[in-house]
Tab-separated table of C-alpha atoms in Angstrom:
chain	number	residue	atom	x	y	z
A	71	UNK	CA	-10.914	43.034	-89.823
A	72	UNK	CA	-13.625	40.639	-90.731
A	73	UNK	CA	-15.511	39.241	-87.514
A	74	UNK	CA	-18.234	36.722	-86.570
A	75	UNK	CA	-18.905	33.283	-84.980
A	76	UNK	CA	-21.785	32.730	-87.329
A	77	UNK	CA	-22.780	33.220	-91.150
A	78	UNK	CA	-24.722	35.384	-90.228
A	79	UNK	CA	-22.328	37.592	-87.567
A	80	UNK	CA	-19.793	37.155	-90.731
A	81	UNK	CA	-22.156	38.451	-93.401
A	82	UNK	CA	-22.730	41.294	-91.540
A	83	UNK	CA	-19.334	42.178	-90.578
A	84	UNK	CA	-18.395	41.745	-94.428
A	85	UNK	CA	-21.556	44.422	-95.382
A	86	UNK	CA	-20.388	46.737	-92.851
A	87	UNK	CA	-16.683	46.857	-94.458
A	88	UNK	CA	-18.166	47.112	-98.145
A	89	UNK	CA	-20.672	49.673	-97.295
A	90	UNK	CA	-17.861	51.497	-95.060
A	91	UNK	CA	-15.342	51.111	-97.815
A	92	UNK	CA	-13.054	49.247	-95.767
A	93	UNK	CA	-13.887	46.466	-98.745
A	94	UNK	CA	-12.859	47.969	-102.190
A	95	UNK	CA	-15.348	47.085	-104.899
A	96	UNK	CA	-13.421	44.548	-106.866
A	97	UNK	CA	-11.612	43.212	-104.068
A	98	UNK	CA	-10.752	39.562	-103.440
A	99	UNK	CA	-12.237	38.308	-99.799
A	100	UNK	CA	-9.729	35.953	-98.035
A	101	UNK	CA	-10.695	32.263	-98.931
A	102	UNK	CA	-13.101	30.287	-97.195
A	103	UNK	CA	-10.095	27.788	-95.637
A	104	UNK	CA	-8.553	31.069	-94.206
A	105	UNK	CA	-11.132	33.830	-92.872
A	106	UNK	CA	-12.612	30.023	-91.187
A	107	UNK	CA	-8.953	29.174	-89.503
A	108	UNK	CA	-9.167	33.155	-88.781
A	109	UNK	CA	-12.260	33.269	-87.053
A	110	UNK	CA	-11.760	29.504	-85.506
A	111	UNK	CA	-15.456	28.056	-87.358
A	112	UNK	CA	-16.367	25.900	-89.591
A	113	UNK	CA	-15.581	26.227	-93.234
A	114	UNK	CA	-19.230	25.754	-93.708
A	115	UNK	CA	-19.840	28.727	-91.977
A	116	UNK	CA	-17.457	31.305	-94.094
A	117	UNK	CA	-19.044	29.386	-97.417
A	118	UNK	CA	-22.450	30.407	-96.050
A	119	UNK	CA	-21.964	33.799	-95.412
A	120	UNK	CA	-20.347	33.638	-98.556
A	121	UNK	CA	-23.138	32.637	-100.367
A	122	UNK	CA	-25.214	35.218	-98.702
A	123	UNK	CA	-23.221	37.892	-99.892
A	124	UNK	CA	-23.382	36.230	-103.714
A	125	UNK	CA	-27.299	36.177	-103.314
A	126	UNK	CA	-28.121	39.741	-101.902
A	127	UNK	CA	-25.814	41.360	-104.799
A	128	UNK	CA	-22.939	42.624	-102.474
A	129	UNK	CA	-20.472	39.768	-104.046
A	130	UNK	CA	-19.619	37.838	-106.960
A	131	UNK	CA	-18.492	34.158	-107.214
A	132	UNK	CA	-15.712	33.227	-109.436
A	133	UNK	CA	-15.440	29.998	-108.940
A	134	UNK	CA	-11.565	28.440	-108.058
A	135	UNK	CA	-10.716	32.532	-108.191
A	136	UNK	CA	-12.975	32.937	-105.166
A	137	UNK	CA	-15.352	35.665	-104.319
A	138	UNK	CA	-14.673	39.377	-105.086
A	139	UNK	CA	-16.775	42.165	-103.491
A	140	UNK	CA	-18.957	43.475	-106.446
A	141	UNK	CA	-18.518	46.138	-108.617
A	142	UNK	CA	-20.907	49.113	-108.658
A	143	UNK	CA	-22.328	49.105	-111.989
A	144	UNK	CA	-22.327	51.770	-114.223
A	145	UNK	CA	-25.315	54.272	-114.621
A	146	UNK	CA	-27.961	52.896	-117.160
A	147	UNK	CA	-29.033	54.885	-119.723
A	148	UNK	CA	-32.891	55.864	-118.970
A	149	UNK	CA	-35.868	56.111	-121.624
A	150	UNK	CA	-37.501	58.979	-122.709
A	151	UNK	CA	-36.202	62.014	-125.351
A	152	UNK	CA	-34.432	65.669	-124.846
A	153	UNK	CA	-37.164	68.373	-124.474
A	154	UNK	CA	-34.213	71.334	-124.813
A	155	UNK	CA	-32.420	69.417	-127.828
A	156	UNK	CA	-32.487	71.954	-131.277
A	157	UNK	CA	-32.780	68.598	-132.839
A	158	UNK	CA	-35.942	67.054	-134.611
A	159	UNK	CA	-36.102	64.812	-131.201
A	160	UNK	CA	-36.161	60.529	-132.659
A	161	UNK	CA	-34.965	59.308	-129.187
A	162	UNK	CA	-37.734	59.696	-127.005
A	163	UNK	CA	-39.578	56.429	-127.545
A	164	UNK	CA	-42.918	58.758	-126.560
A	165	UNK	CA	-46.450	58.134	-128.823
A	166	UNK	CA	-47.471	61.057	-130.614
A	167	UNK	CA	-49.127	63.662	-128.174
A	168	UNK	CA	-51.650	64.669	-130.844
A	169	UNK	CA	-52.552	61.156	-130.892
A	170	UNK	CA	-53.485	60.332	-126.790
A	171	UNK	CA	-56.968	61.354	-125.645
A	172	UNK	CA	-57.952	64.814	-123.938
A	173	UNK	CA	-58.188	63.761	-120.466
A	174	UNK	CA	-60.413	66.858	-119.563
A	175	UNK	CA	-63.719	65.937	-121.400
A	176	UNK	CA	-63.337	62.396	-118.977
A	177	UNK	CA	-63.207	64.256	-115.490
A	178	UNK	CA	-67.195	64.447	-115.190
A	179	UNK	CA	-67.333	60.653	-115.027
A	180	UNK	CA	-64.761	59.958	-112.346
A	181	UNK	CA	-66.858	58.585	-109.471
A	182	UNK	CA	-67.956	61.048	-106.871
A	183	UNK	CA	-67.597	58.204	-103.945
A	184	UNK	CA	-64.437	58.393	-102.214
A	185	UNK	CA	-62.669	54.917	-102.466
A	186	UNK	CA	-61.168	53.635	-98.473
A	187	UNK	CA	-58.952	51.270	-97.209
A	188	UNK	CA	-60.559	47.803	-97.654
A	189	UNK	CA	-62.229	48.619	-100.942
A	190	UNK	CA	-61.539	46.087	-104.353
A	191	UNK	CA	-58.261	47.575	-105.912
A	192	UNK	CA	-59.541	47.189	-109.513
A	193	UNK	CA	-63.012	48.811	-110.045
A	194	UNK	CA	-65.408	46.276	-111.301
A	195	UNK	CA	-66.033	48.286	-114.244
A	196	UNK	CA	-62.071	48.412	-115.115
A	197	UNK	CA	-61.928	44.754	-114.369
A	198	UNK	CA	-65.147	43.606	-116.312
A	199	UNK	CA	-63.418	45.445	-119.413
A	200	UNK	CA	-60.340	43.982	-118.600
A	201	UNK	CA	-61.551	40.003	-118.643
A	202	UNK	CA	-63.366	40.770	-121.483
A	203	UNK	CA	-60.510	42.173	-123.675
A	204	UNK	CA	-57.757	39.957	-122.121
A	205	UNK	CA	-59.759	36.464	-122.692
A	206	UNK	CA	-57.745	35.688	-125.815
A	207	UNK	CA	-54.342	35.731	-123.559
A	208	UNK	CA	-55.433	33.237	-121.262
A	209	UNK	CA	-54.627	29.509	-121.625
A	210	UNK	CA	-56.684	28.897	-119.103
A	211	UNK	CA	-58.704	30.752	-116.462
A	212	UNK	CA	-57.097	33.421	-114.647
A	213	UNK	CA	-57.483	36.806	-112.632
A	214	UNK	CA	-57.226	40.515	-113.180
A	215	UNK	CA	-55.087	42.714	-111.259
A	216	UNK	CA	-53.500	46.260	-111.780
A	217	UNK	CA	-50.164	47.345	-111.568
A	218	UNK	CA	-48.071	51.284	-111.744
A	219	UNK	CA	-47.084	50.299	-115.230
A	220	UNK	CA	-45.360	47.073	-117.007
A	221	UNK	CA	-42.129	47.526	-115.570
A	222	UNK	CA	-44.114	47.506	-112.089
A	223	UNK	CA	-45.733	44.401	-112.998
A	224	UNK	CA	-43.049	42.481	-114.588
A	225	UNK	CA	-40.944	43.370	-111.053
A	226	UNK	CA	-42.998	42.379	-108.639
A	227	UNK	CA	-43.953	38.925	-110.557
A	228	UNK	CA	-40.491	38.589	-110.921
A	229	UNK	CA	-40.164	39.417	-106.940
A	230	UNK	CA	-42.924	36.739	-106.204
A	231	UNK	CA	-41.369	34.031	-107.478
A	232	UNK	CA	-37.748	34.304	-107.671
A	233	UNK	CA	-34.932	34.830	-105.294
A	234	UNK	CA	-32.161	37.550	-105.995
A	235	UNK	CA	-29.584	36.423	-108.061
A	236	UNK	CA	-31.872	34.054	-109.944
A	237	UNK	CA	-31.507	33.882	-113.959
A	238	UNK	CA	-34.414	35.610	-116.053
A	239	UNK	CA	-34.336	35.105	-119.620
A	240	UNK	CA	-34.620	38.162	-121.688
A	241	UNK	CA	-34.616	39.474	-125.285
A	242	UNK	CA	-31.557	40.586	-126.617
A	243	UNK	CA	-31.354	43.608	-127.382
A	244	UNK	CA	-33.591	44.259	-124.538
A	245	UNK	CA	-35.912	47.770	-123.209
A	246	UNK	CA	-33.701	49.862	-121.022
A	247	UNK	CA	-36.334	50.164	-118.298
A	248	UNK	CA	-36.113	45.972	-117.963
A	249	UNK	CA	-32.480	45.809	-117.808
A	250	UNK	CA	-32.459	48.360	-115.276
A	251	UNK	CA	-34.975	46.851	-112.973
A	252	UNK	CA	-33.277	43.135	-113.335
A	253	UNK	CA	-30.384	44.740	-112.625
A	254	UNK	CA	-31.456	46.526	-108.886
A	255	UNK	CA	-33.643	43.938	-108.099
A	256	UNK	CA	-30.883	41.728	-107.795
A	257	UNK	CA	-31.994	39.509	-110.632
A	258	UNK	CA	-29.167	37.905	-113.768
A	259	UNK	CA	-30.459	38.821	-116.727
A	260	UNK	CA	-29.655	35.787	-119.555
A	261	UNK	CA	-29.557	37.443	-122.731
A	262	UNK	CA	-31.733	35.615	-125.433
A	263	UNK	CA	-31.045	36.793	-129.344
A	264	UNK	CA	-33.880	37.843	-131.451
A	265	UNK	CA	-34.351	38.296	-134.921
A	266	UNK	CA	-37.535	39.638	-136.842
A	267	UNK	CA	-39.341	37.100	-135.975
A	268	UNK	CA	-38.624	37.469	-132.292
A	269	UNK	CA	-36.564	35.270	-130.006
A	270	UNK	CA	-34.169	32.641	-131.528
A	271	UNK	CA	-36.022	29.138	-130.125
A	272	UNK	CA	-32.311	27.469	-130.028
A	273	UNK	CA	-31.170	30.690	-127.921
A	274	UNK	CA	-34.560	30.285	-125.731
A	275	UNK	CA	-33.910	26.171	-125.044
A	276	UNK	CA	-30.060	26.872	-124.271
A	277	UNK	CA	-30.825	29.884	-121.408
A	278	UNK	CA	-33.570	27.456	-120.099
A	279	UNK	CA	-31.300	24.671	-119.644
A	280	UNK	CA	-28.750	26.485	-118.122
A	281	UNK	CA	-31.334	27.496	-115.225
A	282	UNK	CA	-32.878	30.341	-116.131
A	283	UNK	CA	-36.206	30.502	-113.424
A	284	UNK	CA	-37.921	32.673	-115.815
A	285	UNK	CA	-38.437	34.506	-119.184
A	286	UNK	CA	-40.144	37.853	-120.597
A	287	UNK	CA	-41.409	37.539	-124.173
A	288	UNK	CA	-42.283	40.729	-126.095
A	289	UNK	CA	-45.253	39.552	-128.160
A	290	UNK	CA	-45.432	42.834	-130.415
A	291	UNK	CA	-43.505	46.105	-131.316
A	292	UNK	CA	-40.761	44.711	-129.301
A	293	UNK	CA	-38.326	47.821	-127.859
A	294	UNK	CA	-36.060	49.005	-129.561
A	295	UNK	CA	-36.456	47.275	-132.879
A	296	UNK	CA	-40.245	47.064	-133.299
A	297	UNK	CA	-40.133	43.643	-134.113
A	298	UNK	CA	-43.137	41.507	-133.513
A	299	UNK	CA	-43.285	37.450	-133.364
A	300	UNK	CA	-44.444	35.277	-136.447
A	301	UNK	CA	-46.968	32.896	-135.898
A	302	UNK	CA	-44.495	29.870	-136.244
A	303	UNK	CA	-42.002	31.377	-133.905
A	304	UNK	CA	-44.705	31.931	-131.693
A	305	UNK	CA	-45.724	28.116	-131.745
A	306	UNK	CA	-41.984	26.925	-131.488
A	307	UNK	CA	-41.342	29.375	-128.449
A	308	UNK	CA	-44.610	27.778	-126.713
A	309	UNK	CA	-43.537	24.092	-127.450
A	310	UNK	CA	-40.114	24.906	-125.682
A	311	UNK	CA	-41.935	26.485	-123.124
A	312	UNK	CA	-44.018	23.341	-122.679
A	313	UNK	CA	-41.168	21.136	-121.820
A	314	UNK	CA	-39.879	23.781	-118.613
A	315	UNK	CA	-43.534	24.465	-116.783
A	316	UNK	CA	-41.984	25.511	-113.681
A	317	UNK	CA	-40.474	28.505	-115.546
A	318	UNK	CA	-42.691	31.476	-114.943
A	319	UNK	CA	-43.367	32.971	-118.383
A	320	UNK	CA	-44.483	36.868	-118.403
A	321	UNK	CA	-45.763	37.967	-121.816
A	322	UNK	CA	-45.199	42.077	-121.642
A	323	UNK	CA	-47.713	42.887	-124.546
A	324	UNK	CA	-47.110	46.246	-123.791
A	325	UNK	CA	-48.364	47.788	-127.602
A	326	UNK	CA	-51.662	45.313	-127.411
A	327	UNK	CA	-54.161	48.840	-127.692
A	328	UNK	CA	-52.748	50.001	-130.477
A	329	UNK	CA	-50.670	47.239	-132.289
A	330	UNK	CA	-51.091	46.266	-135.794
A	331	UNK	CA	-49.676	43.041	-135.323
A	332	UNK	CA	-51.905	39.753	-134.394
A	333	UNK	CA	-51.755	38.361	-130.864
A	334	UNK	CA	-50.217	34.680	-130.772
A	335	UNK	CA	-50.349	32.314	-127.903
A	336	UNK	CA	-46.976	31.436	-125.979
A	337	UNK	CA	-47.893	30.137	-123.647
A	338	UNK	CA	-48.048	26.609	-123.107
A	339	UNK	CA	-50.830	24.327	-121.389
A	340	UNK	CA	-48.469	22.895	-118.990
A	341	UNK	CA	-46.923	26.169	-118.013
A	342	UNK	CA	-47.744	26.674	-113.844
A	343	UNK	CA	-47.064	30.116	-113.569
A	344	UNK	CA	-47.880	32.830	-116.291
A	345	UNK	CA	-48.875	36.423	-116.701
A	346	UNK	CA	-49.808	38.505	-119.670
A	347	UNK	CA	-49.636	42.439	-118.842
A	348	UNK	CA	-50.816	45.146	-121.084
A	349	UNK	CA	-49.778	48.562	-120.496
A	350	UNK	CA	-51.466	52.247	-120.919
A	351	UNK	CA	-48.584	53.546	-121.485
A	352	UNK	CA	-48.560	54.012	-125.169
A	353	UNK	CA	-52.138	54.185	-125.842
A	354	UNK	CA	-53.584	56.787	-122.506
A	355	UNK	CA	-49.929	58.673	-122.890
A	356	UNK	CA	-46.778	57.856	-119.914
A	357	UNK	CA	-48.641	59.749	-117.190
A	358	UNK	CA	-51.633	57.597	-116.872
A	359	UNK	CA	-49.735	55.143	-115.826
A	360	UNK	CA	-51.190	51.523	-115.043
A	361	UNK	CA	-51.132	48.325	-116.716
A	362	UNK	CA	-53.066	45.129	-116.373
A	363	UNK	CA	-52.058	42.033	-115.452
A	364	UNK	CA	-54.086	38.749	-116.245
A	365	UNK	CA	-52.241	35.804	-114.452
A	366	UNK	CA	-52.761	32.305	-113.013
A	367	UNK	CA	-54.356	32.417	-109.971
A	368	UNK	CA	-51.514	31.723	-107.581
A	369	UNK	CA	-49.803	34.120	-108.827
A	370	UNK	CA	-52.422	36.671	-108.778
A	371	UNK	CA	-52.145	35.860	-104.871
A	372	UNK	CA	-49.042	36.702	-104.689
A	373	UNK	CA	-49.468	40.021	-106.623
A	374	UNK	CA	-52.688	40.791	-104.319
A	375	UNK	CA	-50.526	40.725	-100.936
A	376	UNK	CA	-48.936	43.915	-102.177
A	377	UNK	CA	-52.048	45.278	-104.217
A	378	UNK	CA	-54.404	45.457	-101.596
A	379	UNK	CA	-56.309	48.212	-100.408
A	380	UNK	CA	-54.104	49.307	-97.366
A	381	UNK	CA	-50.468	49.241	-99.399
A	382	UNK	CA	-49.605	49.938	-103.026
A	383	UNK	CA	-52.835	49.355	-105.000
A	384	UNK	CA	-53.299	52.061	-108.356
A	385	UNK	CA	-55.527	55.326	-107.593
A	386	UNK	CA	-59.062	54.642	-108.488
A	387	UNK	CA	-58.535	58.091	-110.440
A	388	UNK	CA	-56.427	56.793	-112.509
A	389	UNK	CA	-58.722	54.062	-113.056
A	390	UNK	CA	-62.005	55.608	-113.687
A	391	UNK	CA	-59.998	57.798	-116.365
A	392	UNK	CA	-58.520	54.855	-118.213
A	393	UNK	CA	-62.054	53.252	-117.799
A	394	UNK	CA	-63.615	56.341	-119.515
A	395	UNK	CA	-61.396	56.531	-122.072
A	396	UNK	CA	-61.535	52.625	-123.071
A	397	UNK	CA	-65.374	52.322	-122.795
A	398	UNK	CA	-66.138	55.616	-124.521
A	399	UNK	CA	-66.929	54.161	-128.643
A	400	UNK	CA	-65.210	57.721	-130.170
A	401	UNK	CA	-62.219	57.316	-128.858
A	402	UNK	CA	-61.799	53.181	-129.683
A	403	UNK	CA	-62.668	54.676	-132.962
A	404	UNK	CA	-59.525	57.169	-132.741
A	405	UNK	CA	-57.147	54.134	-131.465
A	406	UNK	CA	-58.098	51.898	-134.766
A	407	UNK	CA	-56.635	55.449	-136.307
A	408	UNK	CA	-53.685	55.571	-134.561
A	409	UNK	CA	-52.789	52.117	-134.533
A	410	UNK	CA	-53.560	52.171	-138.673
A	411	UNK	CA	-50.971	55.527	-138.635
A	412	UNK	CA	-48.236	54.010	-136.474
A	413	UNK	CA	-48.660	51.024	-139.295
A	414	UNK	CA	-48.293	53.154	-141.939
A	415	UNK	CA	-45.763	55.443	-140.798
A	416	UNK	CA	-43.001	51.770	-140.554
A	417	UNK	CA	-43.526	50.801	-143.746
A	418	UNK	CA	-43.144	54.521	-145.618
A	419	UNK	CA	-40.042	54.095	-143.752
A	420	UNK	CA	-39.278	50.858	-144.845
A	421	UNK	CA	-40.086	51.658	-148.169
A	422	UNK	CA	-38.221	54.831	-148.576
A	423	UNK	CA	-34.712	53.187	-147.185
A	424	UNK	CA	-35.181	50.201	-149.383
A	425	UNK	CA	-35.753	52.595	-152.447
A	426	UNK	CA	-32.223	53.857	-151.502
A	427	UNK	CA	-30.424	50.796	-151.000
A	428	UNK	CA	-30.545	49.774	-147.791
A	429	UNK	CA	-31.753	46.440	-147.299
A	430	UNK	CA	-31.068	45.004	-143.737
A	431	UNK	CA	-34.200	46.285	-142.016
A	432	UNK	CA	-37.597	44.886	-141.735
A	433	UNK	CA	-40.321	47.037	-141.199
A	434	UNK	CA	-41.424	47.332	-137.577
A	435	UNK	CA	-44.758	47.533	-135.377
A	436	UNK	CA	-45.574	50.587	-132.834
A	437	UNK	CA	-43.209	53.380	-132.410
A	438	UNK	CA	-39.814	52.591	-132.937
A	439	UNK	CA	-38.058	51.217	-136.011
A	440	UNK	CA	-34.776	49.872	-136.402
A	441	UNK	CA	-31.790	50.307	-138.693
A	442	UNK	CA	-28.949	47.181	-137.571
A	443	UNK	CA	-25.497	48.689	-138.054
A	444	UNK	CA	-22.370	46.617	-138.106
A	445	UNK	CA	-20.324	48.923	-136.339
A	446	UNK	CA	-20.385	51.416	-133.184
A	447	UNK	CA	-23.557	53.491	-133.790
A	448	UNK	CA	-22.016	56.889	-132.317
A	449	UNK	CA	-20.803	58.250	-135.730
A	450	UNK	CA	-24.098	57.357	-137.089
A	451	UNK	CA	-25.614	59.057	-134.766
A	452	UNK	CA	-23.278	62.181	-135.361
A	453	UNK	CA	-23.760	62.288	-138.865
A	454	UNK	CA	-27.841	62.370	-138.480
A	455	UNK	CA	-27.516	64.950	-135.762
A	456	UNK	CA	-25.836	67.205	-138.166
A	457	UNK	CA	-28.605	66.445	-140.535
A	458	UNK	CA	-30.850	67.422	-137.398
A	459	UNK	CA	-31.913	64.429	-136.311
A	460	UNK	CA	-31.739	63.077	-132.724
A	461	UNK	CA	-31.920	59.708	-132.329
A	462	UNK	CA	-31.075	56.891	-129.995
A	463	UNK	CA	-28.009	54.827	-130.442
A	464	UNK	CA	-28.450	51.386	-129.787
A	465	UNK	CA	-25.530	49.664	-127.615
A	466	UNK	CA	-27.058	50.584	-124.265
A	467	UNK	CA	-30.168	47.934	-125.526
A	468	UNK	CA	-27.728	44.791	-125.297
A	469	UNK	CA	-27.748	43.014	-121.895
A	470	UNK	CA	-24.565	41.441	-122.171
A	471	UNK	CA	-22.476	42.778	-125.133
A	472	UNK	CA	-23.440	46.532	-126.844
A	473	UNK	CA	-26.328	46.498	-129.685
A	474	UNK	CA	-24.640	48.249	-132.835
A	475	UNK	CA	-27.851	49.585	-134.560
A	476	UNK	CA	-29.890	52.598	-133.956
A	477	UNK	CA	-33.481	53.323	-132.462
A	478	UNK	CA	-35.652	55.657	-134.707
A	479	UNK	CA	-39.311	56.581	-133.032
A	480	UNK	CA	-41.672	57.271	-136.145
A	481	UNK	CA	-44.943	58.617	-133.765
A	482	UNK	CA	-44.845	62.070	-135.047
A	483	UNK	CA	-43.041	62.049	-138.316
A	484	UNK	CA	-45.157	63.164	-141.897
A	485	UNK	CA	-44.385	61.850	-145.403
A	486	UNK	CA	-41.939	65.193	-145.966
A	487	UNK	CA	-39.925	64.130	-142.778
A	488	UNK	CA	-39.684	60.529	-143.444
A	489	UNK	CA	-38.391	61.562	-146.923
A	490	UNK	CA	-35.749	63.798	-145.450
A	491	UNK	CA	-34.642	61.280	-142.814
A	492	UNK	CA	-34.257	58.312	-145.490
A	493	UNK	CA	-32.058	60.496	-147.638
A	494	UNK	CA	-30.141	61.462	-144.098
A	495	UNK	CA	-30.007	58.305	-143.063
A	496	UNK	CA	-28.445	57.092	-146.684
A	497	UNK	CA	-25.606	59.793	-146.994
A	498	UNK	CA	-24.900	59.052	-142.988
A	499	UNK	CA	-24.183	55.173	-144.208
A	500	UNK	CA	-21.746	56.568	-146.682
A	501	UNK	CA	-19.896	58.164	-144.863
């Protein structure tokens, strides 16, 4: 069935069967002694085209058990809430509407000049903002680019530097848009434990060592839990990070507009390749959706060969609006409120679970607060939807091995909701 004089005749004969169905997924190929005697070539050969296969995601090594065709991995769960749920909606993950700016009063500044192939991608203005606000995330100097979002950025550094089926380091629990993308980009995603002070350093030095090319850190309001780093895990993360500076570190500060939390450096002197992103997500609201990216300057190359003006670089629409918004005094005004509410709203939160007993959380930062569970969050979640609460259980968050805990997002509750839900949230845990 299989055919081919070369690895690459014999790769291609192999993705031909799997995509055909000829190959089962979970299916054993012959060993590499055999299909070679088979097809009269070298062993080298088979073990080549072999390897191939492991690389582009169609296989999987198991070692002395020998290479099975890969198994199509379940659907991932996706962010974002229920708009037709009857249920006070907790699950979305969203900012609070009331709280993003009114786009409309910003359309009289958009630029009149239409913007052509071979123009800058960023707008100076955009970029001059940019430097300026990003200067305290650089260890040393670096460049400004743009990306469709973090997820967008965080791929495509991770595309520019790695090859598929490389090992990326990665909180644990972990946001469900960056499992998904590590998982269809071909990428192994090494699961790193956090706690409330953000990732464990002993779990950070022991994916390292086992080859892990690089590693996202989530500085602040970390997703799901909402936990943000101390400064002395920050410094003991950096002074890991100082002893692997080939690894390319990406810092997704993703809450930085509107985070109550302080910014501390991770990364290290030594480090070759970096990038700190900041997304608009959360602050301009989901559909203004850009995020910048200040990097090294080889890496900035890299990003700028598919950023240009002539391929995938972010509307200059899009750009003059986030400009407006950011460089118009009112509304930086309105952020310092929101980003004092968002505050506020954790700790009530905190404070109101505590006062009834339950003392395993920590209050968060940004939108989304956890509560740890020791066991399967589903009947948890049951008993708070009959209370009339949706919210997001938490084993789809774990890269490896389900998260038992749920995700709560706080943007739009008041003090007579988070009341309610504490008391909810109490008689669900005795249950």
């Amino acid at each position: 069935m299989i055919d081919g004089k070369s690895a690459s005749e014999i790769f291609d004969s192999i993705r031909q069967h799997i995509t055909s169905g000829k190959l089962a997924k979970g299916q054993t190929l012959p060993p590499v002694r055999e299909l070679a005697a088979q097809l009269d070539v070298n062993r080298n050969t088979v073990a080549a085209a072999y390897k191939r296969l492991v690389t582009s995601g169609l296989a999987l090594s198991l070692g002395r058990n020998g290479t099975v065709v890969k198994e199509t991995p379940p659907p991932l769960a996706l962010e974002g809430g229920n708009p037709h749920s009857p249920l006070t909606d907790l699950s979305s993950g969203n900012p609070d509407p009331a709280r993003l700016p009114d786009l409309s009063q910003y359309l009289p500044r958009i630029h009149r000049t239409p913007r052509l192939y071979g123009d800058a991608p960023v707008s100076s203005e955009l970029s001059q903002w940019a430097r300026t606000w990003m200067q305290e995330t650089l260890p040393v100097d670096g460049e400004i680019n743009l990306t469709s979002g973090a997820i967008d950025a965080i791929e495509r550094l991770l595309c520019a530097h790695l090859l598929p089926g490389d090992s990326v380091a990665v909180e644990d629990p972990c946001f469900l848009s960056s499992i998904s993308m590590l998982r269809y980009s071909g990428f192994t995603a090494s699961p790193v434990t956090i706690d409330q002070e953000g990732m464990l350093p002993e779990k950070l030095e022991e994916a390292l060592s086992k080859g892990a090319r690089a590693v996202i850190i989530t500085p602040r309001a970390h997703n799901p839990t909402g936990y943000s780093l101390s400064k002395a895990r920050a410094a003991k993360l950096k002074h890991i990070l100082n002893r692997y500076p080939q690894v390319l570190v990406i810092v997704d500060d993703h809450f930085a507009l509107v985070s109550s939390a302080p910014w501390y450096p991770i990364i290290a002197p030594q480090t070759l390749h970096w990038a700190v992103v900041r997304s608009m997500s959360k602050t301009l609201g989901p559909d203004l959706r850009l995020a910048l990216v200040a990097s090294d300057k080889a890496t900035s190359a890299k990003l700028r060969l598919r950023l240009n003006s002539g391929s995938q670089w972010v509307s200059h629409l899009l750009q003059d609006l986030a400009y407006a918004c950011l460089s118009d005094e009112s509304y930086q005004q309105s952020l310092a409120e929101t980003r004092k509410l968002y505050a506020v709203k954790q700790h009530k939160l905190y404070s109101a679970l505590r006062a009834r007993g339950i003392n395993n959380i920590a209050p968060g930062d940004g939108l989304n607060f956890w509560l740890p569970l020791g066991h399967a969050s589903q009947s948890t979640a049951f008993a708070l939807a009959k209370a009339g609460w949706l919210v997001r259980e938490g084993e789809p968050f774990g890269v490896n091995a389900p998260a038992q805990g749920l995700r709560i997002t706080i943007s739009t509750l008041n003090d007579s909701d988070i009341t309610r839900l504490a008391a909810d949230i109490h008689q669900a845990l005795s249950l």
